[in-house]
């Protein structure tokens, strides 16, 4: 893997340096995803590619990507939601994380129901106004 490779279809902009003396590929992947999540380049709720898919795009072994994902999950940077996939987790306290997760689930459900962005937003705002009394 002497050349740098770049993910293009997922917009992750990951570069793996295969040169001698470079950090292990899983560590490079872990660090770059963590930095992108912290900076907001990868927003909360962003769906990451599958382990296999990202491994193929980067020319890495699936176990390498899986190891990076496990480390990121252990650090609270990403979360796996079973068959739904792997997502950038909410930073901060548990309440913020749970709210972001619920919002993501709502967005996915609204999209599946065929609601437009404006319809989905209006429904969410109506529910919030009713609950908060605004």
mmCIF file of C-alpha atoms in Angstrom, residues 7 45 50-51 75 88 102 106 122:
data_model
loop_
_atom_site.group_PDB
_atom_site.id
_atom_site.type_symbol
_atom_site.label_atom_id
_atom_site.label_comp_id
_atom_site.label_asym_id
_atom_site.label_seq_id
_atom_site.Cartn_x
_atom_site.Cartn_y
_atom_site.Cartn_z
ATOM 1 C CA UNK A 7 -12.358 7.767 -0.106
ATOM 2 C CA UNK A 45 -26.144 11.311 12.930
ATOM 3 C CA UNK A 50 -20.179 -0.340 6.296
ATOM 4 C CA UNK A 51 -16.971 -1.953 7.482
ATOM 5 C CA UNK A 75 -14.569 6.374 22.771
ATOM 6 C CA UNK A 88 -21.515 9.637 14.335
ATOM 7 C CA UNK A 102 -34.305 10.302 18.720
ATOM 8 C CA UNK A 106 -37.530 10.643 13.514
ATOM 9 C CA UNK A 122 -43.586 21.243 10.679
#
